[in-house]
Structure formats: structure tokens, C-alpha cells
Coordinates of C-alpha atoms in Angstrom, one line a residue:
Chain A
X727 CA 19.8 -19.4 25.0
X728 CA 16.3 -17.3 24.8
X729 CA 16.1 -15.4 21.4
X730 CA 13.9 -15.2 18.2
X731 CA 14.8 -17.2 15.3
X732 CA 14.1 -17.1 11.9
X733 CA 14.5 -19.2 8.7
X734 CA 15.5 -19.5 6.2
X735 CA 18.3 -17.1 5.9
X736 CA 17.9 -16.5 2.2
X737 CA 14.5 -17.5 0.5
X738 CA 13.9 -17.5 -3.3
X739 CA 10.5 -17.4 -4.6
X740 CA 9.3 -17.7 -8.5
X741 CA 6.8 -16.3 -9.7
X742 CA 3.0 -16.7 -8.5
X743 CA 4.3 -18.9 -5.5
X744 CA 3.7 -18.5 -2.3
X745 CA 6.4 -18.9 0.2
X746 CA 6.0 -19.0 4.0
X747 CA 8.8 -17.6 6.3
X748 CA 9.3 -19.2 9.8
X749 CA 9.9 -17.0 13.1
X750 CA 9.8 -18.2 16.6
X751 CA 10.7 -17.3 20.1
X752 CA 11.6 -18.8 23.5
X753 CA 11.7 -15.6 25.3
X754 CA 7.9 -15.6 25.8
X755 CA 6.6 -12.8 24.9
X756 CA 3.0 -12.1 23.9
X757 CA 3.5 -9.6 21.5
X758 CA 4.9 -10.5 18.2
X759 CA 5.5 -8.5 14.7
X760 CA 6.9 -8.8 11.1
X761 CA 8.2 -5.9 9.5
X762 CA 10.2 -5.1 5.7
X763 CA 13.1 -3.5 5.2
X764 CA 13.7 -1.8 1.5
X765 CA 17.7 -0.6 0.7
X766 CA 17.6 2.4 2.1
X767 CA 14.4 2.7 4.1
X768 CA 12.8 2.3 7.4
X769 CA 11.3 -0.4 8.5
X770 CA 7.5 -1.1 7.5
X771 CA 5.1 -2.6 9.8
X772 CA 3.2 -5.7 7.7
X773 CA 1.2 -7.7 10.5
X774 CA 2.0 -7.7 14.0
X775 CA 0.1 -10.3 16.7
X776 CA -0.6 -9.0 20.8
X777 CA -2.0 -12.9 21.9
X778 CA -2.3 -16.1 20.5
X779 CA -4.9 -16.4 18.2
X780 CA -4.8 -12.6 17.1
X781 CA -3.1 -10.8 14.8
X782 CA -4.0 -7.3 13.0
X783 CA -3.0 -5.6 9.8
X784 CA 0.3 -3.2 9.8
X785 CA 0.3 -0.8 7.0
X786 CA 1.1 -2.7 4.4
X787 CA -0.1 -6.3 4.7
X788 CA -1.5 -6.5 1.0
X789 CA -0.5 -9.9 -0.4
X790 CA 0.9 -11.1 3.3
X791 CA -0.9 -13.0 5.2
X792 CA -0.1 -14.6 9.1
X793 CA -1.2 -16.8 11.3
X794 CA -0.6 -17.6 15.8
X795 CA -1.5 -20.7 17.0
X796 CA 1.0 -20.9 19.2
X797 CA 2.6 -18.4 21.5
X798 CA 6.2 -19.2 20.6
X799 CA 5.8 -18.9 16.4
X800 CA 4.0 -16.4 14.3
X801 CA 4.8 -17.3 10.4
X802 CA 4.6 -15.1 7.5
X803 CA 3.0 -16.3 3.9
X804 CA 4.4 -14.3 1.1
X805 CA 1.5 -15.0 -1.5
X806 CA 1.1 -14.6 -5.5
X807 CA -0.7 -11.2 -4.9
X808 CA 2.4 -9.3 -3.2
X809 CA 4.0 -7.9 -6.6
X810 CA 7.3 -6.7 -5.5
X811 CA 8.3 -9.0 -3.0
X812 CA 11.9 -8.6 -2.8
X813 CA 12.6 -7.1 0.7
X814 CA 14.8 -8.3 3.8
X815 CA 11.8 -9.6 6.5
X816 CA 12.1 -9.1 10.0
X817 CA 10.4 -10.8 12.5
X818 CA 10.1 -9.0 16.1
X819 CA 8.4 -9.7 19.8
X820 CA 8.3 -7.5 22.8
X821 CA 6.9 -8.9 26.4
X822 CA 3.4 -7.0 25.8
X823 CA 2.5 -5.1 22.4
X824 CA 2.7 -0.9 23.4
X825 CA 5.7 0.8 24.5
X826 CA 7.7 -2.0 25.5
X827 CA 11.4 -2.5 23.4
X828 CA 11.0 -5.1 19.9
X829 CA 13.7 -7.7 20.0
X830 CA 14.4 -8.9 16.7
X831 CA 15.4 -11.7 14.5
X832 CA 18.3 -12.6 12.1
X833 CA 16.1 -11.5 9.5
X834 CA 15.3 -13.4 5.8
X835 CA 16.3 -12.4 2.6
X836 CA 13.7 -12.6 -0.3
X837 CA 14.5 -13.0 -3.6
X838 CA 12.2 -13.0 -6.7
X839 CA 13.6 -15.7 -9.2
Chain B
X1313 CA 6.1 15.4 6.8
X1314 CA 7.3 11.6 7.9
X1315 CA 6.4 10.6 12.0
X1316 CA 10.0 9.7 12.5
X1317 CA 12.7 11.8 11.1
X1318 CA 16.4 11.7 11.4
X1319 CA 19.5 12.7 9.6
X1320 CA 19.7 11.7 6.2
X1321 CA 23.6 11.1 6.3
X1322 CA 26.0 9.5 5.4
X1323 CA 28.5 10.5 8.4
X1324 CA 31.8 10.1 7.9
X1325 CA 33.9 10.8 10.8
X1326 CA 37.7 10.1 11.6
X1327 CA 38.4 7.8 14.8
X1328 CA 38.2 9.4 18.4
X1329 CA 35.3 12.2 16.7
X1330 CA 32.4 13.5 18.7
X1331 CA 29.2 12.5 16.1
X1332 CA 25.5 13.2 17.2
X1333 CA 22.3 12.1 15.6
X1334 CA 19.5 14.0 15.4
X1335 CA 15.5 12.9 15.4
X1336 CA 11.9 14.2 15.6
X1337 CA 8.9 13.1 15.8
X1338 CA 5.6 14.5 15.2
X1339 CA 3.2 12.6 17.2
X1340 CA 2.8 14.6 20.5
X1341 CA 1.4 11.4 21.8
X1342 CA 4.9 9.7 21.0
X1343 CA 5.2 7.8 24.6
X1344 CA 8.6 5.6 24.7
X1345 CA 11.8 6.4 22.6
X1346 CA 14.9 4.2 21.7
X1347 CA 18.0 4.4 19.3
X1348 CA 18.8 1.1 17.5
X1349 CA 21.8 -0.2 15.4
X1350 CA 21.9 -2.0 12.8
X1351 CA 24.7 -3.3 10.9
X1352 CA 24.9 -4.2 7.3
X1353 CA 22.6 -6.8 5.9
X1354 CA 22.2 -7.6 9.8
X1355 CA 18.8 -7.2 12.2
X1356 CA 18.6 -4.0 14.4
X1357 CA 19.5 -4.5 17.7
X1358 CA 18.5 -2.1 20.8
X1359 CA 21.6 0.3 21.6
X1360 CA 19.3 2.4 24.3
X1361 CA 16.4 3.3 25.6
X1362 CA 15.8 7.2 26.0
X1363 CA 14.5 8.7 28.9
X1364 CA 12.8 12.1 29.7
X1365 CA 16.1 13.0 31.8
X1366 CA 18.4 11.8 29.7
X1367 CA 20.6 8.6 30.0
X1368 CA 24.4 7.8 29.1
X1369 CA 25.9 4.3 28.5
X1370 CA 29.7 4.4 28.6
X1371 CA 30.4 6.1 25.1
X1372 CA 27.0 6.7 23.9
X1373 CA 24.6 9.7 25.4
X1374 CA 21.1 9.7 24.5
X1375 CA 18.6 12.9 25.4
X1376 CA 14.9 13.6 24.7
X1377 CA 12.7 17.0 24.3
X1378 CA 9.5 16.3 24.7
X1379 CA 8.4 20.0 23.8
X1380 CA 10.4 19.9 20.8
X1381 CA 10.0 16.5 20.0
X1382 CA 12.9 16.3 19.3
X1383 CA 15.5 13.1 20.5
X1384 CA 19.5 13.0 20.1
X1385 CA 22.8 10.2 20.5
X1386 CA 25.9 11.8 20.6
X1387 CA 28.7 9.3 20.4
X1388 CA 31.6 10.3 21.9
X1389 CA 35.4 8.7 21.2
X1390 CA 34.4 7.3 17.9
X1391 CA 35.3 3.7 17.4
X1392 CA 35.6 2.1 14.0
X1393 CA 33.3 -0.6 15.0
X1394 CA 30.4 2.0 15.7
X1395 CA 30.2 2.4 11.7
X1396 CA 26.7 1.1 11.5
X1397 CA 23.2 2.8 10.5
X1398 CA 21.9 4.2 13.6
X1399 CA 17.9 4.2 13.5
X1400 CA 15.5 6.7 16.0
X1401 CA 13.0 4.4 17.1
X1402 CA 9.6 5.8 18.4
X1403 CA 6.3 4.2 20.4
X1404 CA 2.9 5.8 20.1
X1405 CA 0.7 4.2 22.2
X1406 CA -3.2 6.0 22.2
X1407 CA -5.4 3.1 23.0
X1408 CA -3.7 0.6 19.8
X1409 CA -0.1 0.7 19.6
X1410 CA 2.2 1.8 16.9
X1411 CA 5.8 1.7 16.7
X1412 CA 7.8 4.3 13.8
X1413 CA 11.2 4.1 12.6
X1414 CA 13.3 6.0 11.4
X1415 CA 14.9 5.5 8.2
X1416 CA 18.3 5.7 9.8
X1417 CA 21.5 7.9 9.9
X1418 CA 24.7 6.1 8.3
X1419 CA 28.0 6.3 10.1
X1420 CA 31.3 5.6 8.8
X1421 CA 34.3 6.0 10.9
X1422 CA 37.4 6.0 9.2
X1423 CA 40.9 5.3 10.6

């Protein structure tokens, strides 16, 4: 089955560590993105990769940080810095970054211990 | 003003009810449009795309004004498994890309 997957499901993190979330896809697409979700609110763009080996800045990638070495997985660090980390994190791809539709993950919860 | 802006809800509608959700946009330069659903504590998932002349699904009708930036879903024969936060999702693409969403409009439909 072609999809995006994430893990893990629910992530707890203590204080001043930095935890990495996993996404990956089979449906190969070259554009990939990770967003946060808030209770309540929209969803807010934190990095978001068009090819392999590139990634930019959403608008609020303070204390994240990404990397894309491989087409089919695009991992998000939570570090130290982020202050208010608690957030449900979804991971996204669409064939080509633009106008194309985002397909998304089952999401991760983050908790702050 | 917010990009993307839709209904601030909650609906709450009775089974077999008529509901429409309402968005704008500000970006003139707003170039693709969708409607997403997303269930509770669940990822959103793509309910349709919107097109310039309008497009319907079964149950679900979704229409665009591009002057008045302005884009709509009316459900129609409300089911109770269409309670679900319904978000307006928009793509401006000027050179770079950016995609805005909506907060999202909460339906309940009640028995």
C-alpha cells in the first residue's frame, strides 16, 4: 500500500532533549512538508523540502530543525531551543511542491514531560 | 486580517440538514483551492478539490469566486458521520510556493 507514515504515534520529551520524529513515504513524491497543529488552530508550516537534499524554512522553524537524504524520508528534530513544544506534528508530501494536493500522515503527538 | 478565513463555528445541525461553509482568502494570487476533513485527534485528509466552475461529489458541492475570493461546501443530506472539522485549504504559488489553512469550521450532526 503507497502512503506516508509516521512514528511514533505519541512522543514524550523532558526537558532540554531533543527528540526526532520519523516520516516517510512510498508514494514518491518530491515534495515533502512538516506542519503543527495547536487545539484549535490551523495548521502551521515549520520546514517543508521540494528535492532531496533541500529543504527551506516554513514560518516557524525556530527550535526545529530537518534533514533529506533520501527521497522517501524527511525527519523532524524537536531540539532544547523550541520552548513550547507540545503540538500534534504532521508530516505531508505532494508529487511536486506548488499547487499540487498535500497527502498527509497519521500524525505524532508531543508531549512535554 | 488572516490569508485563509472560514467560519468560526461550531455547527450543529440535525441529520438530513443542508450546512454550507464559508471561506476567503486574501491573496489575489491564491492559484489552487481544496476543502479537507479532519476528524478528531486524526490527520486531515483531502474531501475535494475546487474548481473555477464548480465541482460536486455525491453529497458534497464545492464552488469558487475568484473576484470575491471567496470559496464554499455545502453538504447536503447531512450524515452523522460528516461531524468532523472541515478546513478551507488554499495554494499560492508566485515563484516559491505557499500553502494556508484554514483554521477550520466544526460540524456536529446530531440524530
Amino acid at each position: 500500500d503507497g502512503g506516508i507514515t509516521q512514528s511514533p504515534k505519541y512522543l514524550f520529551r523532558k526537558e532540554g532533549q531533543n527528540v526526532t520524529l520519523s516520516c516517510e513515504q512510498n508514494l514518491n513524491h518530491d515534495a515533502m512538508y512538516w506542519y503543527r497543529q495547536d487545539p484549535g488552530q490551523g495548521l502551521r508550516l515549520i520546514y517543508y523540502s521540494q528535492i532531496v537534499n533541500d529543504f527551506q524554512k516554513g514560518d516557524i522553524a525556530e527550535g526545529y530543525s530537518v534533514s533529506r537524504e533520501k527521497k522517501e524520508s524527511f525527519p523532524l528534530t524537536v531540539t532544547s531551543a523550541q520552548k513550547n513544544p507540545t503540538a500534534f506534528y504532521l508530516c505531508a508530501s505532494s508529487i511536486r511542491s506548488g499547487v499540487e494536493t498535500q497527502y498527509f500522515g497519521p500524525g505524532t503527538r508531543l508531549l512535554v514531560l | 486580517r488572516k490569508e485563509v478565513e472560514q467560519d468560526p463555528g461550531p455547527f450543529n445541525v440535525p441529520e438530513g440538514a443542508t450546512v454550507a461553509f464559508n471561506c476567503t482568502y486574501s491573496n489575489s494570487a491564491s492559484q489552487s483551492f481544496f476543502w479537507y476533513r479532519q476528524d478528531c485527534r486524526k490527520e486531515p485528509k483531502l474531501l475535494m478539490s475546487v474548481y473555477s466552475s464548480g465541482n460536486e461529489d455525491g453529497r458534497f458541492t464545492a464552488q469558487l469566486n475568484r473576484a470575491s475570493q471567496y470559496i464554499s461546501l455545502l453538504i447536503r443530506d447531512s450524515k452523522l458521520s460528516d461531524s468532523a472539522t472541515y478546513l478551507c485549504v488554499v495554494n499560492i504559488g508566485t515563484g516559491g510556493f505557499k500553502t494556508i489553512f484554514g483554521a477550520g469550521t466544526r460540524l456536529f450532526v446530531k440524530a
